[in-house]
Coordinates of C-alpha atoms in Angstrom, one line a residue:
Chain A
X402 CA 30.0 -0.1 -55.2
X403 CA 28.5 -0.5 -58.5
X404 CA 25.9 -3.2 -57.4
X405 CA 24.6 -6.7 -58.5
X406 CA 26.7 -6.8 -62.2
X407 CA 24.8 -9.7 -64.5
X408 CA 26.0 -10.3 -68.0
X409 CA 25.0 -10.7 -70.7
X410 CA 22.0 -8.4 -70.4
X411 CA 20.2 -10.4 -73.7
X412 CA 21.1 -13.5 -74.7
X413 CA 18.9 -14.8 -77.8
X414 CA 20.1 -18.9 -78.3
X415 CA 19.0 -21.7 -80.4
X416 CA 17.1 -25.1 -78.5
X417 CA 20.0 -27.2 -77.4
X418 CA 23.0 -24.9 -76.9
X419 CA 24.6 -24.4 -73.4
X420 CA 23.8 -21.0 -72.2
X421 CA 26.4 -19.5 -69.4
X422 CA 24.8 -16.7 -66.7
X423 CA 27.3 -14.7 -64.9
X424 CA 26.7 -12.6 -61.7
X425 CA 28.8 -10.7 -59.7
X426 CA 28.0 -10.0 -56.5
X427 CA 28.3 -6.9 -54.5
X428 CA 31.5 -7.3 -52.1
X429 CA 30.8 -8.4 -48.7
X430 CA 27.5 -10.1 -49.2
X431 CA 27.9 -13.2 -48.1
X432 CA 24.8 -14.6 -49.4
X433 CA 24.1 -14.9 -53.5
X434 CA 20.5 -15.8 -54.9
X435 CA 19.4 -16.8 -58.6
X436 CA 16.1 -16.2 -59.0
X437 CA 13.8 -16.7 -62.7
X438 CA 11.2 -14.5 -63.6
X439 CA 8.4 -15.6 -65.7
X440 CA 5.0 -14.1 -66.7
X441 CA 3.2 -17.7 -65.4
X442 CA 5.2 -18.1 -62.4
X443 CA 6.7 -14.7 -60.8
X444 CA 10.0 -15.0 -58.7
X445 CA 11.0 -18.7 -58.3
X446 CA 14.2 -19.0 -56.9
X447 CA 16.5 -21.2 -58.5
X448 CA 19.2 -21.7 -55.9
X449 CA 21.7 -19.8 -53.0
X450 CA 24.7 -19.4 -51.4
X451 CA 25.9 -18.8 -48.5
X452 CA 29.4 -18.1 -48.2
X453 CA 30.1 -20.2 -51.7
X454 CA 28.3 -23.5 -51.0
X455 CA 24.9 -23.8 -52.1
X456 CA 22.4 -23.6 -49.8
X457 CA 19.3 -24.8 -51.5
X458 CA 18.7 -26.1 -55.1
X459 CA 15.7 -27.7 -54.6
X460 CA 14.1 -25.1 -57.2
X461 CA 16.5 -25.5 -60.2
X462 CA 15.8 -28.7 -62.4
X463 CA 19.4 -30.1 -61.9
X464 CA 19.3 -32.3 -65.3
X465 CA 19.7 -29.5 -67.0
X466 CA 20.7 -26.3 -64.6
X467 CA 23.9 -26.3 -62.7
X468 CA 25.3 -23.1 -60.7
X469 CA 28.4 -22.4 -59.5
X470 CA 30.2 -19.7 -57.3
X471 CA 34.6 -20.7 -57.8
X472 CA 35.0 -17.7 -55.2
X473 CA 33.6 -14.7 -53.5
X474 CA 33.3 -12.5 -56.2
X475 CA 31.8 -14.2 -59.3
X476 CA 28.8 -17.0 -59.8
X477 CA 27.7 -18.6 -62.9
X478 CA 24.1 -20.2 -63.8
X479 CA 24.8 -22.8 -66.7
X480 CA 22.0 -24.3 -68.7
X481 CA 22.6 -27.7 -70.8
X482 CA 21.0 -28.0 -73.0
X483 CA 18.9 -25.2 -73.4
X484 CA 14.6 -25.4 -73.9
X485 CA 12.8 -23.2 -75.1
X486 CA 10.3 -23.0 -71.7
X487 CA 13.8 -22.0 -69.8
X488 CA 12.9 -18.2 -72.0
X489 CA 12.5 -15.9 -68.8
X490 CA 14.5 -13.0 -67.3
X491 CA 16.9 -14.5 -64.6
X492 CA 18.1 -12.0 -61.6
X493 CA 21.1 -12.5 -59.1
X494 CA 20.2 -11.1 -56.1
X495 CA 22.9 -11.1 -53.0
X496 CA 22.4 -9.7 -49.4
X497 CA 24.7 -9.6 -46.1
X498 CA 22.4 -11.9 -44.4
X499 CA 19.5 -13.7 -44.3
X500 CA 16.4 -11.6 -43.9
X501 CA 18.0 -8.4 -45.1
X502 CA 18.0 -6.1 -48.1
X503 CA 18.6 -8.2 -51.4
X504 CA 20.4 -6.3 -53.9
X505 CA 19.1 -7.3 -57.5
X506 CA 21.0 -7.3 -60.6
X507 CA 19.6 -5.7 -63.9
X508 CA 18.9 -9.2 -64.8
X509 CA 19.5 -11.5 -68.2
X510 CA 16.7 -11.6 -70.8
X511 CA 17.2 -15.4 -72.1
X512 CA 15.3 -16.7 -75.2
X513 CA 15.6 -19.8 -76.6
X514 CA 14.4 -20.4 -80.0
Chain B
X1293 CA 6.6 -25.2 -47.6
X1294 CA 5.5 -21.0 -47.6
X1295 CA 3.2 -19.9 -50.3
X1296 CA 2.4 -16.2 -50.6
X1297 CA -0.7 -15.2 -52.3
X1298 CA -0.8 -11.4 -53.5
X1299 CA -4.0 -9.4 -54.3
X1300 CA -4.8 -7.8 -56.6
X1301 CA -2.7 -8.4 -59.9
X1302 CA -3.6 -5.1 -61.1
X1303 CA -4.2 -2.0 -59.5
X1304 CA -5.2 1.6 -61.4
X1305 CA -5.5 4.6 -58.6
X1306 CA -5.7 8.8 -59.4
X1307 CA -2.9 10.8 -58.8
X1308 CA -3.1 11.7 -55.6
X1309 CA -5.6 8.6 -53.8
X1310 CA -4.2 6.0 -52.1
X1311 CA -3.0 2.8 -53.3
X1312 CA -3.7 -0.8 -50.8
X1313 CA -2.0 -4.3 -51.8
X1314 CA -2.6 -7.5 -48.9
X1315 CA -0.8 -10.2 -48.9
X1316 CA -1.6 -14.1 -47.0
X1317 CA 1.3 -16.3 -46.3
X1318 CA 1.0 -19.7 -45.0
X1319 CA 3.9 -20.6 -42.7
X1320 CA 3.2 -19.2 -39.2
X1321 CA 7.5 -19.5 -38.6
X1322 CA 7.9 -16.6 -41.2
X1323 CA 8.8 -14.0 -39.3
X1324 CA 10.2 -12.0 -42.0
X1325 CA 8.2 -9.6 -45.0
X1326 CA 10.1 -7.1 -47.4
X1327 CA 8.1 -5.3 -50.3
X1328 CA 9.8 -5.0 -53.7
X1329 CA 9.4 -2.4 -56.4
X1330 CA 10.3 -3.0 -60.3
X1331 CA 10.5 -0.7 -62.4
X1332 CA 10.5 -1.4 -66.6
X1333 CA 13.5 -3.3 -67.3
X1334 CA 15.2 -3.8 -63.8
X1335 CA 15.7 -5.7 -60.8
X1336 CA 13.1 -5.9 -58.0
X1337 CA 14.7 -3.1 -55.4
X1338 CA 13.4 -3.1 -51.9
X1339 CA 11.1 -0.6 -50.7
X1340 CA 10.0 -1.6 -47.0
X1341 CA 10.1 -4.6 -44.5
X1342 CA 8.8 -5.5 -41.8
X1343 CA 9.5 -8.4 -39.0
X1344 CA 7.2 -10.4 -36.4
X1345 CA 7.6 -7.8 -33.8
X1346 CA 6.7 -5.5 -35.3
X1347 CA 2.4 -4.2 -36.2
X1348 CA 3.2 -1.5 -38.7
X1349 CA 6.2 0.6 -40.0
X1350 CA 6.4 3.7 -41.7
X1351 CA 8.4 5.4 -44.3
X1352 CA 7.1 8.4 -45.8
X1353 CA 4.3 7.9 -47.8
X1354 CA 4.7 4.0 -47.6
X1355 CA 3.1 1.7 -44.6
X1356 CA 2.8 -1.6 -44.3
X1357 CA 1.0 -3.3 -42.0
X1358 CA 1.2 -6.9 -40.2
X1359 CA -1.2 -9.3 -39.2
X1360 CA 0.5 -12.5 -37.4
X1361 CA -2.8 -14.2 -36.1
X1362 CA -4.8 -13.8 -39.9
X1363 CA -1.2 -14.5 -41.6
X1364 CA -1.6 -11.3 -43.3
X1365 CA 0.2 -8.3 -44.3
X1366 CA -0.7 -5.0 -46.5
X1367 CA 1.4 -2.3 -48.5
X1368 CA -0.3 1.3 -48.1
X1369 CA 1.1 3.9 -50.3
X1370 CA -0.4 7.4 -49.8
X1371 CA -0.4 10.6 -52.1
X1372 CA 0.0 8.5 -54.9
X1373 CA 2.4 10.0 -57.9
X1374 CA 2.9 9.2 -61.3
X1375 CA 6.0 7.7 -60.4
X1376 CA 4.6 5.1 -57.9
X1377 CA 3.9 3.7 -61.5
X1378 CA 5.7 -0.1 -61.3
X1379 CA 5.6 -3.8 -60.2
X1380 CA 5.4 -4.1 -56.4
X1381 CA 5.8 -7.7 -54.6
X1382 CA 5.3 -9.0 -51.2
X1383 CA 8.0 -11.6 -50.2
X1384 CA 8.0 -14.0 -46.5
X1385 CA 10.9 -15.7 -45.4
X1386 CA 11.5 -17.6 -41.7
X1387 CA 15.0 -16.7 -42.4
X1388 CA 16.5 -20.4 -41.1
X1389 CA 19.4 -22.0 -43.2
X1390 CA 18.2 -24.5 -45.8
X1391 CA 15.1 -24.5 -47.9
X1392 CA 13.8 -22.3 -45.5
X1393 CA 15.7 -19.7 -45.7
X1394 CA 14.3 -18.7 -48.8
X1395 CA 12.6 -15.7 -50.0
X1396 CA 9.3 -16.3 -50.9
X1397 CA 7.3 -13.9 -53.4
X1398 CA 4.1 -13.1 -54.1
X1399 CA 3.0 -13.0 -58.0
X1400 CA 3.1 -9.3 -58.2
X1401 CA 0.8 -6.2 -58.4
X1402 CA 1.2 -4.3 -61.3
X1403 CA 0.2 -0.2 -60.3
X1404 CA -0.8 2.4 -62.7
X1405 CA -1.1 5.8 -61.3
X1406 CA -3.2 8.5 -63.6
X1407 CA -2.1 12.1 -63.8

């Protein structure tokens, strides 16, 4: 298996536009994570899945940030409109189960200007 | 809910000494405590865990150690090489459904390991 695949790996976008984050998890794993990773805050996660319906979003600001995960095999973290404080690194991380192994993506450098 | 606080932010060992990073969590039902390393430019990739019934695990020249009653746990890496060089987190998670089923990280030691 070739892993956790996130694209893009860089995305560089203007204040404003929408911004789409794609993941695709490793097959089998049942449970999918985004996470964000700042200087100032660490690892906050934004939201998971378990088995394609989300879990917990309590940690993504919702006015802006919605995520999605259509089927087994593919999730996307959308941001509308974009800010420049959403600048950070964002990982997709999926596992079999809960408390085991995460597999992290290479993760998506975002940066609003 | 859990917060994990990670000491210290930066750490600068020798070649060769030993390397110590603790961890406190706060939730008592976290039963649950992996250790990630990053490397320049990729994901966190798991390195060690440990669960509640457990005191201490080994793997190689990695330990880690668990304290339930303080609500503390440690990462001891021995024989320390250049490429020990990285980002290492603590993480805690009670592993229920929910909001609680959440990994919870620490804020990150960044290692630097001198030929």
């Amino acid at each position: 298996d070739a892993g956790v695949i996130q694209s893009p790996r860089h995305e560089v976008t203007e204040m404003g536009q929408e911004v789409t984050l794609r993941c695709k998890p490793i097959s089998g794993h049942d449970y999918l994570f985004w996470y964000r990773q700042t200087m100032m805050q660490g690892l906050e996660l934004l939201v998971y899945f378990n088995n394609k319906a989300v879990m917990d979003d309590s940690g993504m600001p919702k006015d802006r940030f919605s995520a999605k995960m259509p089927n087994a095999s593919f999730s996307t973290l959308k941001i509308q409109p974009s800010e420049p404080r959403d600048s950070a690194v964002y990982f997709c991380a999926t596992s079999i189960g809960v408390n085991t192994e995460a597999f992290f993506g290479q993760g998506t450098r975002l940066t609003v200007v | 809910g859990e917060n994990v606080e990670q000491h210290p932010s930066t750490l600068s060992v020798q070649e060769g000494d030993s390397a110590v990073i603790k961890c406190t969590y706060s939730d008592s039902a976290s039963n649950y405590f992996p250790w990630y390393k990053q490397e320049l430019g990729k994901g966190p990739q798991l390195i060690i865990d440990i669960r509640s019934n457990v005191g201490e695990k080994k793997d190689q020249r990695i330990a880690v150690t668990l304290n339930k009653t303080a609500k503390h746990f440690s990462l001891h890496i021995t024989e320390t090489q250049p490429e020990d060089s990285a980002v290492y987190f603590c993480a805690a998670s009670t592993g229920y459904g929910g909001s609680q089923g959440n990994l919870i990280f620490g804020k990150g030691t960044k290692l630097s390991v001198k030929p």
